[in-house]
Structure formats: structure tokens, C-alpha cells
């Protein structure tokens, strides 16, 4: 039963009550009824709103259900995505771990690769070193082989020259020089240098004196003119003209025994001292000799120029001054020792005696004496102002080299008395009675001689020219010898002499089939 029916029943009952109680209360009841109707209307409106609200609530519930379904779907999707994300994260973690492992493996592999590379590089370097050593050994063997070939060709050249085959001798001499120079050999090796000098005609010997030539000097400003003296009383002026020597006799008296000669640069005058007590003066302009007697000077052996007008004469037991203007001995000083050899030091006369002393003479009354720093008899002395070195040549052929700090070094290369020495920087030239002239390069701990010339005669003296490329020497047989020691000049002169190349047959016979043939001109 619905509300309307209920209300209608109630209204009927109220009407019946009202009727029962009377008309008096009708109005009031009527008013109540009206109020009730209003209430009913309000209730109806309320019911309609409630119905609408229920409808809306139902619709909202449906919407909520739909939203819940959608939310459930979304939640399921989110859960699915979460599961997928977790799977991906797990897979990513696995991949990351795999990547880390792979990286570690790669680092380990790289390390192994580097180690292997280092081992390979070390092996390569060892192999390269062995290859270089093998090549060096081969080059060394080749070098030694070619150097020996050069020396052998030098000896063969000499044999061919002695047999009269000068043309083939010159060709072999050039080949000797070529292989020695090309492979860093010693050009001054005797067999090589001798053949080179001979083929280039670098040595010229002239027999001009009757007696032993004791000394020779260049004329100032002219490397081709020399004056020489002998123990047979000869004073000769010689001028070289190519391979010829034009000689003029300035003085000749066999009673004289000349031991020393000087040419004063300022005047050009020549002064020769004789052991029997004379000084011969030859004027440059007139070339006429003048004899000055050296009174009270016993056995004069050396002469030194003090100035243009004064000479110092050194005898065995005394020294004296000669006034050239007055041509007399002005003063004499007796020596407390026996003079054995003289030279110069710091441009002052240096005297050696028979008691192991040396004396530097600044004047007759100013003589400084000190011990000779080496044992034995000194027969030659020289110094180098540039390096501070000094050299002492001994009677037994030994040379003692003293540096600026006083350190001594023994040089062995001569077999007999040292007769003369010259120093040019660190180059030391020495001659000996053994007939040889040696060159020493004094810049190593071990100094070996290079033989510049060898003869069978005693070499008494020598002089280098101004270029240091030629030296003149004199010997006990009266010979004057000019020796060119410039390798470049020798080679140039020798190449000019070559007229042809070796034939193939000559090459194979003298040099060998294993050496590549080449032309010399």
C-alpha cells in the first residue's frame, strides 16, 4: 500500500472524527487539512527529490562502478607494467652485470694484449738489434776487408813500381788510397802512404851537399827558398822550381864545421856558426860572406838572434854576445855545465846540459835553471803555446809528452836518437836518426805514430813551410828532401797522372772478382 492510500485513509478518519465532534471544529480542522495538504505537497516534492536523488545516486553508483572497473583495469595494467618494468629492470641488471663482466674480460684481454704486444715489441727490438749487429758485423767485416785490400794494393803498387810497371803501379796506388779512404782506414799506414807519395811524386830528393847537412832554414816569405849548412863547411841557397832545385853556393870551406844556421826575419841576413869558432854572416843584398871569429867561445854549436844587431852564441861550456855592427864578441860567460842541446821556450834560448838540468837564458846574467822533468839525455825539445804542451825527445828514440798540468805521456815509435821536433797545435812532428819522420796526433790517451817518410839515412833536421803542407828535411848523406804531406794535393797530383782505367782482366787479377768494378777516371 502506497502513501497516497494511507493519507486518504487518515483523511477519511479525520473527517469522520470531525463530523463526530462537530462543525465547530471544522474550520480548525479545515485549516489543519490545508496544512496537511501543504505538508503532503511538500512531502511529495521531497519524495520527488528523493526519487531524483535515488536516480542520481543510482547513476553515480553506475558511474562509480564503471570508474572502479576502469580503475581496476588501470590497476591491472599498472601491475602488468610494473611486472614488465621489474622484468626489464631485472633483465637490465643482468645485462649490466653481463656488461661489467664483459668489461672486466675486455680489460683483462686488453692487458693480455698489451703484455703480448710488449713481448712482441721486445722480440722485435731484439730481432732488430740482432739485425743491426749482423749488419754492423758484416759492415765491419767488409770494412776490414776493404782496408786490408787497400793496404795490400799499396804493397803491390810498390812491387809493380820496382818492376818498372809505373802505369799499373799508379792505378793500384790510387785504388789503395780509394778503398782506405772510403772505409775509414789510416791513410798514413806505411804501405798506403808510401805508394801515394811515390805515385803523386810528393817526395823530391836532391843530393846537394858533400857533408852531413846539419840544419836548414826558409828564407822569409818564400816557401821555395831554403838555406842549408853542412859539417863540411858548405852554405847553400836552394830554390825549388817544380821538381827541380836550383842551388847557389854562398860559402864553401871544408875546414869549417857548421852546426847551426838562422835567417833573421827583419833583415833577411844569414848567420851560420862553425864548431871550430867562426860565425859566417851573409848579407841578403850582396850575398857575400863575412867571417867573424868567436873568441873565447869554446866549440860554438848554436846561434840565437837577440835583436837586429846582437846574436847569442852558445858553445859547449860558454855563451857570448856578438855585436853585428862591430863584428866582434862583446861579452862571454863561462857555464858551470856542459851544453848538450839547445832549443827555444817562450821565444828565449833553452839550454840542456849533461847533468839533467835545463836553463832558460834571458841574458848573460839572467839564467833560470830547473830540473828536466824526464830521465835520460834530451836530444830535442819543442812546445805548443796554444795547448801548453811540451815534448822532450830522447837519445833512445823515446818522446815524452807533457801537458799543461804536468802529466807525462810516453810516445814510442822511433828506434834511435830524436833529432828534431815541431808542434803545431796538437800535431807533433818528429825526426830521428832511424831515418823516419813521424806525425803524432796528441788528443787521445793512446797516441800512435803515423809515418810520413822513411829513408835509410840519418835525418838531421827538418822544417815545415808556412802552410804546414810541405816539409824540407836534411840528412847525414848531404841530401835535401822536400816532402808534400797534403793528402788532397797528393790525390789531385796522382789523378792527373792516370791515363786510363784498369781493364777487367787487371781488375780481377789485382783487386778480385768479388769487388764491383769501377772506373777511376
Short mmCIF file of C-alpha atoms in Angstrom, two decimals:
data_model
loop_
_atom_site.label_atom_id
_atom_site.label_comp_id
_atom_site.label_asym_id
_atom_site.label_seq_id
_atom_site.Cartn_x
_atom_site.Cartn_y
_atom_site.Cartn_z
CA UNK A 1 0.00 0.00 0.00
CA UNK A 2 1.39 3.30 -1.03
CA UNK A 3 1.48 6.50 0.84
CA UNK A 4 -1.40 8.07 -1.02
CA UNK A 5 -3.77 5.42 0.13
CA UNK A 6 -2.54 5.78 3.68
CA UNK A 7 -3.02 9.51 3.62
CA UNK A 8 -6.50 9.16 2.13
CA UNK A 9 -7.47 6.76 4.92
CA UNK A 10 -6.16 9.08 7.52
CA UNK A 11 -8.06 11.95 5.97
CA UNK A 12 -11.25 9.89 5.99
CA UNK A 13 -10.80 9.08 9.62
CA UNK A 14 -10.13 12.72 10.37
CA UNK A 15 -13.31 13.69 8.51
CA UNK A 16 -15.28 11.14 10.38
CA UNK A 17 -13.84 12.49 13.61
CA UNK A 18 -14.51 15.94 12.66
CA UNK A 19 -18.04 15.07 11.73
CA UNK A 20 -18.35 13.31 15.05
CA UNK A 21 -17.07 16.28 17.05
CA UNK A 22 -18.96 18.86 15.18
CA UNK A 23 -19.00 21.51 12.74
CA UNK A 24 -17.33 23.88 15.23
CA UNK A 25 -14.02 22.40 14.72
CA UNK A 26 -14.48 22.25 11.02
CA UNK A 27 -12.70 25.42 10.37
CA UNK A 28 -9.84 24.49 12.52
CA UNK A 29 -9.70 21.13 11.02
CA UNK A 30 -10.08 22.60 7.64
CA UNK A 31 -7.11 24.69 8.46
CA UNK A 32 -5.25 21.66 9.68
CA UNK A 33 -6.26 19.83 6.50
CA UNK A 34 -4.88 22.64 4.47
CA UNK A 35 -1.73 22.47 6.46
CA UNK A 36 -1.61 18.79 5.99
CA UNK A 37 -2.13 19.16 2.27
CA UNK A 38 0.72 21.57 2.21
CA UNK A 39 2.77 19.09 4.14
CA UNK A 40 1.74 16.38 1.71
CA UNK A 41 2.69 18.57 -1.18
CA UNK A 42 5.99 19.22 0.49
CA UNK A 43 6.39 15.54 1.14
CA UNK A 44 5.58 14.81 -2.48
CA UNK A 45 8.15 17.27 -3.62
CA UNK A 46 10.52 15.77 -1.14
CA UNK A 47 9.66 12.33 -2.44
CA UNK A 48 10.25 13.50 -5.99
CA UNK A 49 13.57 14.93 -4.99
CA UNK A 50 14.36 11.72 -3.18
CA UNK A 51 13.45 9.77 -6.28
CA UNK A 52 15.62 12.06 -8.33
CA UNK A 53 18.37 11.70 -5.76
CA UNK A 54 17.99 7.95 -5.83
CA UNK A 55 18.12 8.05 -9.61
CA UNK A 56 21.16 10.26 -9.48
CA UNK A 57 22.68 8.05 -6.81
CA UNK A 58 22.00 5.01 -8.97
CA UNK A 59 23.55 6.73 -11.94
CA UNK A 60 26.54 7.83 -9.79
CA UNK A 61 26.83 4.32 -8.48
CA UNK A 62 26.84 3.02 -12.03
CA UNK A 63 29.41 5.63 -12.93
CA UNK A 64 31.40 4.72 -9.82
CA UNK A 65 31.17 1.07 -10.77
CA UNK A 66 32.32 1.90 -14.25
CA UNK A 67 35.11 4.03 -12.80
CA UNK A 68 36.03 1.21 -10.46
CA UNK A 69 36.09 -1.20 -13.36
CA UNK A 70 38.22 1.23 -15.29
CA UNK A 71 40.40 1.77 -12.23
CA UNK A 72 40.68 -1.98 -11.80
CA UNK A 73 41.65 -2.27 -15.45
CA UNK A 74 44.16 0.54 -15.00
CA UNK A 75 45.46 -1.04 -11.83
CA UNK A 76 45.82 -4.33 -13.66
CA UNK A 77 47.56 -2.52 -16.47
CA UNK A 78 49.77 -0.72 -13.92
CA UNK A 79 50.53 -4.02 -12.25
CA UNK A 80 51.28 -5.50 -15.63
CA UNK A 81 53.51 -2.55 -16.46
CA UNK A 82 55.14 -2.89 -13.03
CA UNK A 83 55.75 -6.57 -13.68
CA UNK A 84 57.11 -5.74 -17.12
CA UNK A 85 59.21 -2.93 -15.62
CA UNK A 86 60.50 -5.28 -12.95
CA UNK A 87 61.29 -7.86 -15.59
CA UNK A 88 63.02 -5.19 -17.66
CA UNK A 89 64.86 -3.96 -14.58
CA UNK A 90 65.92 -7.48 -13.77
CA UNK A 91 66.90 -8.04 -17.38
CA UNK A 92 68.71 -4.70 -17.36
CA UNK A 93 70.53 -5.65 -14.18
CA UNK A 94 71.50 -8.94 -15.75
CA UNK A 95 72.68 -7.09 -18.85
CA UNK A 96 74.54 -4.59 -16.65
CA UNK A 97 76.21 -7.43 -14.82
CA UNK A 98 76.97 -9.04 -18.16
CA UNK A 99 78.37 -5.70 -19.37
CA UNK A 100 80.51 -5.39 -16.23
CA UNK A 101 81.75 -8.91 -16.72
CA UNK A 102 82.38 -8.22 -20.39
CA UNK A 103 84.22 -5.01 -19.47
CA UNK A 104 86.33 -6.88 -16.98
CA UNK A 105 87.02 -9.52 -19.58
CA UNK A 106 87.82 -6.80 -22.11
CA UNK A 107 90.23 -5.10 -19.67
CA UNK A 108 91.85 -8.43 -18.93
CA UNK A 109 92.04 -9.17 -22.66
CA UNK A 110 93.45 -5.72 -23.31
CA UNK A 111 96.02 -6.23 -20.58
CA UNK A 112 96.93 -9.58 -22.07
CA UNK A 113 97.04 -7.97 -25.49
CA UNK A 114 99.31 -5.21 -24.17
CA UNK A 115 101.52 -7.76 -22.48
CA UNK A 116 101.60 -9.75 -25.69
CA UNK A 117 102.32 -6.54 -27.61
CA UNK A 118 105.13 -5.67 -25.21
CA UNK A 119 106.56 -9.15 -25.59
CA UNK A 120 106.22 -8.86 -29.34
CA UNK A 121 107.86 -5.40 -29.29
CA UNK A 122 110.67 -6.73 -27.12
CA UNK A 123 111.13 -9.62 -29.52
CA UNK A 124 111.04 -7.18 -32.44
CA UNK A 125 113.63 -4.97 -30.78
CA UNK A 126 115.81 -8.00 -30.08
CA UNK A 127 115.42 -9.07 -33.68
CA UNK A 128 116.15 -5.52 -34.88
CA UNK A 129 119.19 -5.32 -32.60
CA UNK A 130 120.39 -8.66 -33.89
CA UNK A 131 119.81 -7.46 -37.45
CA UNK A 132 121.75 -4.25 -36.77
CA UNK A 133 124.50 -6.24 -35.11
CA UNK A 134 124.58 -8.61 -38.05
CA UNK A 135 124.69 -5.69 -40.50
CA UNK A 136 127.32 -3.97 -38.36
CA UNK A 137 129.35 -7.16 -38.20
CA UNK A 138 129.03 -7.51 -41.95
CA UNK A 139 129.96 -3.86 -42.49
CA UNK A 140 132.83 -4.26 -40.06
CA UNK A 141 133.99 -7.37 -41.86
CA UNK A 142 133.57 -5.60 -45.21
CA UNK A 143 135.35 -2.53 -43.84
CA UNK A 144 138.27 -4.54 -42.54
CA UNK A 145 138.35 -6.50 -45.77
CA UNK A 146 138.48 -3.31 -47.86
CA UNK A 147 141.01 -1.66 -45.54
CA UNK A 148 143.22 -4.74 -45.85
CA UNK A 149 142.64 -4.64 -49.59
CA UNK A 150 143.82 -1.01 -49.64
CA UNK A 151 146.99 -1.89 -47.75
CA UNK A 152 147.61 -4.90 -49.96
CA UNK A 153 147.17 -2.80 -53.10
CA UNK A 154 149.66 -0.27 -51.73
CA UNK A 155 152.27 -3.01 -51.32
CA UNK A 156 151.51 -4.43 -54.78
CA UNK A 157 151.82 -0.92 -56.22
CA UNK A 158 155.33 -0.66 -54.78
CA UNK A 159 156.27 -4.05 -56.24
CA UNK A 160 154.95 -3.03 -59.66
CA UNK A 161 156.87 0.25 -59.47
CA UNK A 162 160.09 -1.57 -58.63
CA UNK A 163 159.44 -3.87 -61.59
CA UNK A 164 159.18 -0.84 -63.89
CA UNK A 165 155.39 -1.04 -64.41
CA UNK A 166 154.74 2.56 -63.44
CA UNK A 167 151.34 2.84 -65.15
CA UNK A 168 149.80 -0.12 -63.33
CA UNK A 169 151.61 1.00 -60.17
CA UNK A 170 149.85 4.38 -60.31
CA UNK A 171 146.45 2.75 -60.86
CA UNK A 172 146.94 0.38 -57.92
CA UNK A 173 148.21 3.23 -55.76
CA UNK A 174 145.00 5.18 -56.43
CA UNK A 175 142.91 2.09 -55.70
CA UNK A 176 144.85 1.66 -52.45
CA UNK A 177 144.04 5.23 -51.42
CA UNK A 178 140.42 4.96 -52.58
CA UNK A 179 139.50 1.88 -50.53
CA UNK A 180 141.46 3.03 -47.50
CA UNK A 181 139.81 6.46 -47.50
CA UNK A 182 136.32 5.19 -48.37
CA UNK A 183 136.23 2.72 -45.48
CA UNK A 184 137.85 4.92 -42.85
CA UNK A 185 141.28 3.33 -42.88
CA UNK A 186 144.55 5.00 -41.92
CA UNK A 187 145.91 6.86 -44.96
CA UNK A 188 149.19 7.18 -43.07
CA UNK A 189 149.64 3.42 -42.98
CA UNK A 190 153.17 2.93 -44.46
CA UNK A 191 152.18 0.81 -47.48
CA UNK A 192 149.34 3.18 -48.41
CA UNK A 193 151.16 6.45 -47.79
CA UNK A 194 154.38 5.34 -49.45
CA UNK A 195 152.62 4.34 -52.67
CA UNK A 196 150.54 7.53 -52.57
CA UNK A 197 153.63 9.73 -52.15
CA UNK A 198 155.52 7.90 -54.86
CA UNK A 199 152.69 7.98 -57.42
CA UNK A 200 151.94 11.64 -56.74
CA UNK A 201 155.66 12.46 -56.86
CA UNK A 202 155.27 14.12 -53.47
CA UNK A 203 158.86 13.40 -52.48
CA UNK A 204 161.79 15.03 -54.21
CA UNK A 205 165.36 14.31 -53.14
CA UNK A 206 168.37 16.33 -54.23
CA UNK A 207 171.94 15.48 -53.30
CA UNK A 208 173.49 18.93 -53.00
CA UNK A 209 175.94 18.79 -50.08
CA UNK A 210 179.18 16.92 -49.73
CA UNK A 211 178.97 16.59 -45.95
CA UNK A 212 176.14 15.90 -43.50
CA UNK A 213 173.53 18.66 -43.58
CA UNK A 214 173.14 19.86 -40.00
CA UNK A 215 170.42 22.49 -40.40
CA UNK A 216 168.27 24.35 -42.91
CA UNK A 217 166.01 27.43 -42.80
CA UNK A 218 163.42 29.02 -45.09
CA UNK A 219 164.07 32.49 -46.42
CA UNK A 220 161.44 34.90 -45.02
CA UNK A 221 158.28 35.00 -47.11
CA UNK A 222 159.31 32.29 -49.59
CA UNK A 223 158.49 28.60 -49.05
CA UNK A 224 160.53 27.60 -52.11
CA UNK A 225 163.86 29.04 -50.98
CA UNK A 226 165.98 27.49 -48.26
CA UNK A 227 169.48 27.99 -46.93
CA UNK A 228 171.31 24.90 -45.64
CA UNK A 229 174.66 24.24 -43.94
CA UNK A 230 176.82 21.15 -43.58
CA UNK A 231 179.66 19.93 -41.37
CA UNK A 232 181.87 20.15 -44.47
CA UNK A 233 181.82 23.94 -44.45
CA UNK A 234 179.04 24.46 -47.03
CA UNK A 235 176.36 27.17 -47.04
CA UNK A 236 173.94 26.69 -49.95
CA UNK A 237 170.94 28.70 -51.12
CA UNK A 238 168.44 26.46 -52.93
CA UNK A 239 165.32 27.47 -54.87
CA UNK A 240 162.74 24.89 -55.82
CA UNK A 241 161.27 25.19 -59.30
CA UNK A 242 158.71 22.41 -59.67
CA UNK A 243 160.62 19.15 -59.38
CA UNK A 244 163.94 20.89 -60.00
CA UNK A 245 166.24 22.54 -57.47
CA UNK A 246 168.45 25.47 -58.41
CA UNK A 247 171.34 25.71 -55.94
CA UNK A 248 173.78 28.53 -55.34
CA UNK A 249 176.90 28.11 -53.18
CA UNK A 250 177.15 31.02 -50.75
CA UNK A 251 180.16 29.69 -48.84
CA UNK A 252 182.37 26.63 -49.11
CA UNK A 253 185.36 25.87 -46.91
CA UNK A 254 185.91 22.26 -45.76
CA UNK A 255 187.81 23.50 -42.72
CA UNK A 256 184.59 24.88 -41.28
CA UNK A 257 182.15 22.66 -39.42
CA UNK A 258 178.74 24.33 -39.49
CA UNK A 259 176.30 23.20 -36.81
CA UNK A 260 173.55 25.81 -36.93
CA UNK A 261 172.13 28.49 -39.21
CA UNK A 262 169.45 31.16 -38.78
CA UNK A 263 167.86 33.72 -41.08
CA UNK A 264 166.83 36.91 -39.25
CA UNK A 265 163.35 37.81 -40.48
CA UNK A 266 163.73 41.56 -40.05
CA UNK A 267 166.83 41.80 -42.24
CA UNK A 268 166.93 38.57 -44.23
CA UNK A 269 170.63 38.15 -43.35
CA UNK A 270 172.02 34.64 -42.89
CA UNK A 271 174.15 33.60 -39.88
CA UNK A 272 175.94 30.24 -39.73
CA UNK A 273 178.02 29.12 -36.75
CA UNK A 274 181.00 26.76 -37.09
CA UNK A 275 182.12 24.43 -34.30
CA UNK A 276 185.75 25.42 -34.76
CA UNK A 277 184.97 29.01 -33.70
CA UNK A 278 183.62 31.13 -36.56
CA UNK A 279 180.40 32.94 -37.40
CA UNK A 280 179.74 33.45 -41.10
CA UNK A 281 177.46 36.36 -41.98
CA UNK A 282 175.88 36.59 -45.44
CA UNK A 283 174.21 39.85 -46.33
CA UNK A 284 170.85 39.47 -48.07
CA UNK A 285 171.52 42.20 -50.59
CA UNK A 286 175.08 41.34 -51.65
CA UNK A 287 175.09 37.62 -50.79
CA UNK A 288 178.77 37.99 -49.88
CA UNK A 289 180.06 36.12 -46.82
CA UNK A 290 181.84 37.71 -43.86
CA UNK A 291 183.65 35.71 -41.18
CA UNK A 292 183.62 36.78 -37.52
CA UNK A 293 185.95 34.96 -35.12
CA UNK A 294 184.21 33.77 -31.94
CA UNK A 295 187.00 34.29 -29.46
CA UNK A 296 186.76 32.65 -26.02
CA UNK A 297 183.65 30.67 -27.01
CA UNK A 298 184.66 27.01 -27.00
CA UNK A 299 183.06 24.86 -29.71
CA UNK A 300 180.11 27.08 -30.75
CA UNK A 301 177.09 24.93 -31.55
CA UNK A 302 174.02 27.20 -31.74
CA UNK A 303 173.10 30.76 -32.61
CA UNK A 304 170.09 32.80 -31.49
CA UNK A 305 169.05 36.29 -32.58
CA UNK A 306 168.51 38.74 -29.73
CA UNK A 307 167.77 41.74 -31.98
CA UNK A 308 168.91 43.08 -35.37
CA UNK A 309 172.35 43.98 -34.04
CA UNK A 310 173.04 41.27 -31.44
CA UNK A 311 173.37 37.48 -31.56
CA UNK A 312 173.72 34.97 -28.75
CA UNK A 313 176.27 32.25 -29.48
CA UNK A 314 176.14 29.06 -27.40
CA UNK A 315 179.22 26.88 -27.02
CA UNK A 316 179.82 23.66 -25.13
CA UNK A 317 180.96 25.47 -21.96
CA UNK A 318 180.30 29.18 -22.57
CA UNK A 319 177.92 31.67 -24.14
CA UNK A 320 178.66 35.05 -25.66
CA UNK A 321 177.12 38.09 -27.34
CA UNK A 322 178.17 39.24 -30.81
CA UNK A 323 177.85 42.87 -31.91
CA UNK A 324 176.97 42.63 -35.58
CA UNK A 325 177.74 46.27 -36.35
CA UNK A 326 181.26 45.97 -34.98
CA UNK A 327 181.59 42.27 -35.89
CA UNK A 328 183.10 41.34 -32.52
CA UNK A 329 182.28 39.29 -29.44
CA UNK A 330 181.37 41.84 -26.77
CA UNK A 331 180.99 39.58 -23.74
CA UNK A 332 181.40 35.95 -22.76
CA UNK A 333 180.06 33.96 -19.80
CA UNK A 334 181.51 30.61 -18.75
CA UNK A 335 178.92 27.95 -17.98
CA UNK A 336 179.10 25.67 -14.93
CA UNK A 337 177.90 22.77 -17.07
CA UNK A 338 178.47 21.19 -20.47
CA UNK A 339 175.93 22.23 -23.08
CA UNK A 340 174.48 19.26 -25.00
CA UNK A 341 171.40 20.54 -26.85
CA UNK A 342 169.62 23.84 -27.41
CA UNK A 343 166.11 24.95 -28.36
CA UNK A 344 163.65 27.75 -27.58
CA UNK A 345 160.94 28.19 -24.98
CA UNK A 346 158.73 31.28 -24.83
CA UNK A 347 160.99 32.71 -27.57
CA UNK A 348 164.02 32.52 -25.26
CA UNK A 349 167.03 30.20 -25.64
CA UNK A 350 166.66 26.96 -23.68
CA UNK A 351 169.86 25.01 -22.91
CA UNK A 352 170.09 21.38 -21.81
CA UNK A 353 173.18 20.08 -20.03
CA UNK A 354 174.74 16.72 -19.16
CA UNK A 355 173.52 16.88 -15.55
CA UNK A 356 169.74 16.59 -16.09
CA UNK A 357 169.13 20.36 -15.95
CA UNK A 358 167.69 22.87 -18.38
CA UNK A 359 168.47 26.58 -18.38
CA UNK A 360 166.41 29.42 -19.87
CA UNK A 361 168.55 32.37 -20.93
CA UNK A 362 167.11 35.88 -20.68
CA UNK A 363 170.60 37.43 -20.64
CA UNK A 364 174.19 36.56 -19.81
CA UNK A 365 173.50 37.33 -16.16
CA UNK A 366 169.87 36.18 -16.15
CA UNK A 367 169.69 32.40 -16.46
CA UNK A 368 166.89 30.37 -14.85
CA UNK A 369 167.68 26.72 -14.05
CA UNK A 370 165.31 23.83 -13.33
CA UNK A 371 165.30 20.04 -13.47
CA UNK A 372 164.41 18.28 -16.68
CA UNK A 373 161.09 16.52 -15.89
CA UNK A 374 162.22 13.24 -17.52
CA UNK A 375 165.14 10.89 -17.01
CA UNK A 376 167.81 10.46 -19.69
CA UNK A 377 169.59 12.57 -22.27
CA UNK A 378 167.37 15.06 -24.10
CA UNK A 379 168.30 15.49 -27.78
CA UNK A 380 165.29 17.54 -29.00
CA UNK A 381 162.66 19.83 -27.47
CA UNK A 382 159.60 21.76 -28.66
CA UNK A 383 156.47 23.39 -27.24
CA UNK A 384 152.99 24.49 -28.30
CA UNK A 385 151.96 27.88 -26.98
CA UNK A 386 148.31 27.21 -27.88
CA UNK A 387 147.91 23.97 -25.92
CA UNK A 388 150.64 24.41 -23.30
CA UNK A 389 152.13 21.04 -24.28
CA UNK A 390 155.86 20.33 -24.28
CA UNK A 391 157.75 17.44 -25.88
CA UNK A 392 161.14 16.02 -24.90
CA UNK A 393 162.91 13.81 -27.46
CA UNK A 394 165.43 11.37 -26.03
CA UNK A 395 168.62 9.74 -27.27
CA UNK A 396 166.95 6.30 -27.26
CA UNK A 397 164.13 7.39 -29.58
CA UNK A 398 161.54 7.87 -26.85
CA UNK A 399 159.40 11.03 -26.76
CA UNK A 400 157.90 12.32 -23.53
CA UNK A 401 154.79 14.48 -23.93
CA UNK A 402 153.99 16.83 -21.06
CA UNK A 403 150.59 18.54 -20.87
CA UNK A 404 149.85 21.90 -19.27
CA UNK A 405 149.05 20.17 -15.96
CA UNK A 406 152.44 18.47 -15.85
CA UNK A 407 151.16 14.98 -16.77
CA UNK A 408 153.73 12.97 -18.73
CA UNK A 409 152.94 10.51 -21.53
CA UNK A 410 155.47 8.27 -23.23
CA UNK A 411 155.39 8.06 -27.04
CA UNK A 412 157.11 5.09 -28.65
CA UNK A 413 157.66 4.98 -32.41
CA UNK A 414 161.30 5.78 -33.18
CA UNK A 415 164.21 3.38 -32.88
CA UNK A 416 167.05 5.84 -32.44
CA UNK A 417 168.02 9.38 -31.37
CA UNK A 418 165.36 12.07 -31.85
CA UNK A 419 166.97 14.81 -33.94
CA UNK A 420 164.18 17.40 -34.30
CA UNK A 421 160.59 18.04 -33.21
CA UNK A 422 157.93 20.61 -34.12
CA UNK A 423 154.48 21.17 -32.66
CA UNK A 424 151.51 22.69 -34.49
CA UNK A 425 148.62 22.75 -32.05
CA UNK A 426 148.08 19.10 -31.13
CA UNK A 427 150.14 17.82 -34.04
CA UNK A 428 153.66 16.75 -33.18
CA UNK A 429 156.22 16.13 -35.93
CA UNK A 430 159.41 14.25 -35.08
CA UNK A 431 162.51 13.08 -36.94
CA UNK A 432 165.13 10.56 -35.90
CA UNK A 433 168.44 9.02 -36.78
CA UNK A 434 166.39 5.91 -37.64
CA UNK A 435 165.57 7.70 -40.92
CA UNK A 436 161.87 8.34 -40.25
CA UNK A 437 159.64 11.37 -39.82
CA UNK A 438 156.52 10.70 -37.75
CA UNK A 439 153.31 12.58 -37.11
CA UNK A 440 151.59 12.25 -33.73
CA UNK A 441 148.03 13.49 -33.04
CA UNK A 442 148.17 14.36 -29.34
CA UNK A 443 144.48 14.27 -28.40
CA UNK A 444 143.96 10.68 -27.20
CA UNK A 445 145.08 8.61 -24.26
CA UNK A 446 146.83 6.25 -26.66
CA UNK A 447 148.86 8.15 -29.24
CA UNK A 448 150.14 6.17 -32.20
CA UNK A 449 152.73 7.40 -34.74
CA UNK A 450 151.88 7.97 -38.39
CA UNK A 451 154.97 7.58 -40.53
CA UNK A 452 155.30 10.41 -43.03
CA UNK A 453 158.63 9.37 -44.52
CA UNK A 454 161.26 6.70 -44.19
CA UNK A 455 164.81 6.69 -45.55
CA UNK A 456 167.98 4.74 -44.85
CA UNK A 457 169.90 7.86 -43.78
CA UNK A 458 170.11 9.72 -40.51
CA UNK A 459 167.67 12.63 -40.61
CA UNK A 460 169.48 15.58 -39.04
CA UNK A 461 166.81 18.26 -39.19
CA UNK A 462 163.57 19.34 -40.87
CA UNK A 463 161.41 22.45 -41.27
CA UNK A 464 157.69 22.86 -42.06
CA UNK A 465 156.67 25.50 -44.55
CA UNK A 466 154.15 28.24 -43.76
CA UNK A 467 151.19 26.13 -44.98
CA UNK A 468 152.23 23.09 -42.87
CA UNK A 469 151.61 21.00 -46.02
CA UNK A 470 155.25 20.56 -47.05
CA UNK A 471 158.38 19.95 -45.06
CA UNK A 472 162.05 20.03 -46.02
CA UNK A 473 164.49 17.71 -44.32
CA UNK A 474 168.24 17.15 -44.46
CA UNK A 475 170.22 14.02 -43.74
CA UNK A 476 173.74 12.80 -42.96
CA UNK A 477 174.39 11.91 -46.63
CA UNK A 478 174.12 15.51 -47.82
CA UNK A 479 170.60 15.21 -49.23
CA UNK A 480 167.86 17.84 -49.23
CA UNK A 481 164.38 16.34 -49.40
CA UNK A 482 161.06 18.12 -49.98
CA UNK A 483 158.01 16.11 -48.89
CA UNK A 484 154.42 17.12 -49.64
CA UNK A 485 152.22 15.83 -46.79
CA UNK A 486 148.87 17.23 -48.02
CA UNK A 487 146.71 14.19 -48.82
CA UNK A 488 144.40 16.28 -51.05
CA UNK A 489 147.33 17.59 -53.08
CA UNK A 490 148.77 14.10 -53.39
CA UNK A 491 145.46 12.72 -54.66
CA UNK A 492 144.99 15.60 -57.12
CA UNK A 493 148.51 15.12 -58.48
CA UNK A 494 148.06 11.36 -58.72
CA UNK A 495 144.71 11.59 -60.55
CA UNK A 496 146.29 13.88 -63.14
CA UNK A 497 148.83 11.15 -63.88
CA UNK A 498 146.21 8.46 -64.57
CA UNK A 499 145.82 7.89 -68.31
CA UNK A 500 143.36 5.01 -68.28
CA UNK A 501 141.25 2.69 -66.11
CA UNK A 502 142.07 -0.84 -65.12
CA UNK A 503 140.94 -3.44 -67.64
CA UNK A 504 138.53 -6.13 -66.47
CA UNK A 505 141.32 -8.67 -66.53
CA UNK A 506 143.62 -6.42 -64.48
CA UNK A 507 140.79 -5.68 -62.04
CA UNK A 508 140.02 -9.36 -61.49
CA UNK A 509 143.71 -10.19 -61.12
CA UNK A 510 144.80 -7.43 -58.73
CA UNK A 511 141.56 -6.48 -56.92
CA UNK A 512 139.33 -9.50 -57.33
CA UNK A 513 136.09 -10.57 -58.98
CA UNK A 514 134.13 -10.14 -55.75
CA UNK A 515 134.74 -6.36 -55.74
CA UNK A 516 132.45 -4.39 -58.02
CA UNK A 517 134.34 -2.95 -60.96
CA UNK A 518 134.56 0.82 -61.12
CA UNK A 519 136.35 3.41 -63.17
CA UNK A 520 138.91 5.79 -61.70
CA UNK A 521 138.81 8.38 -64.50
#
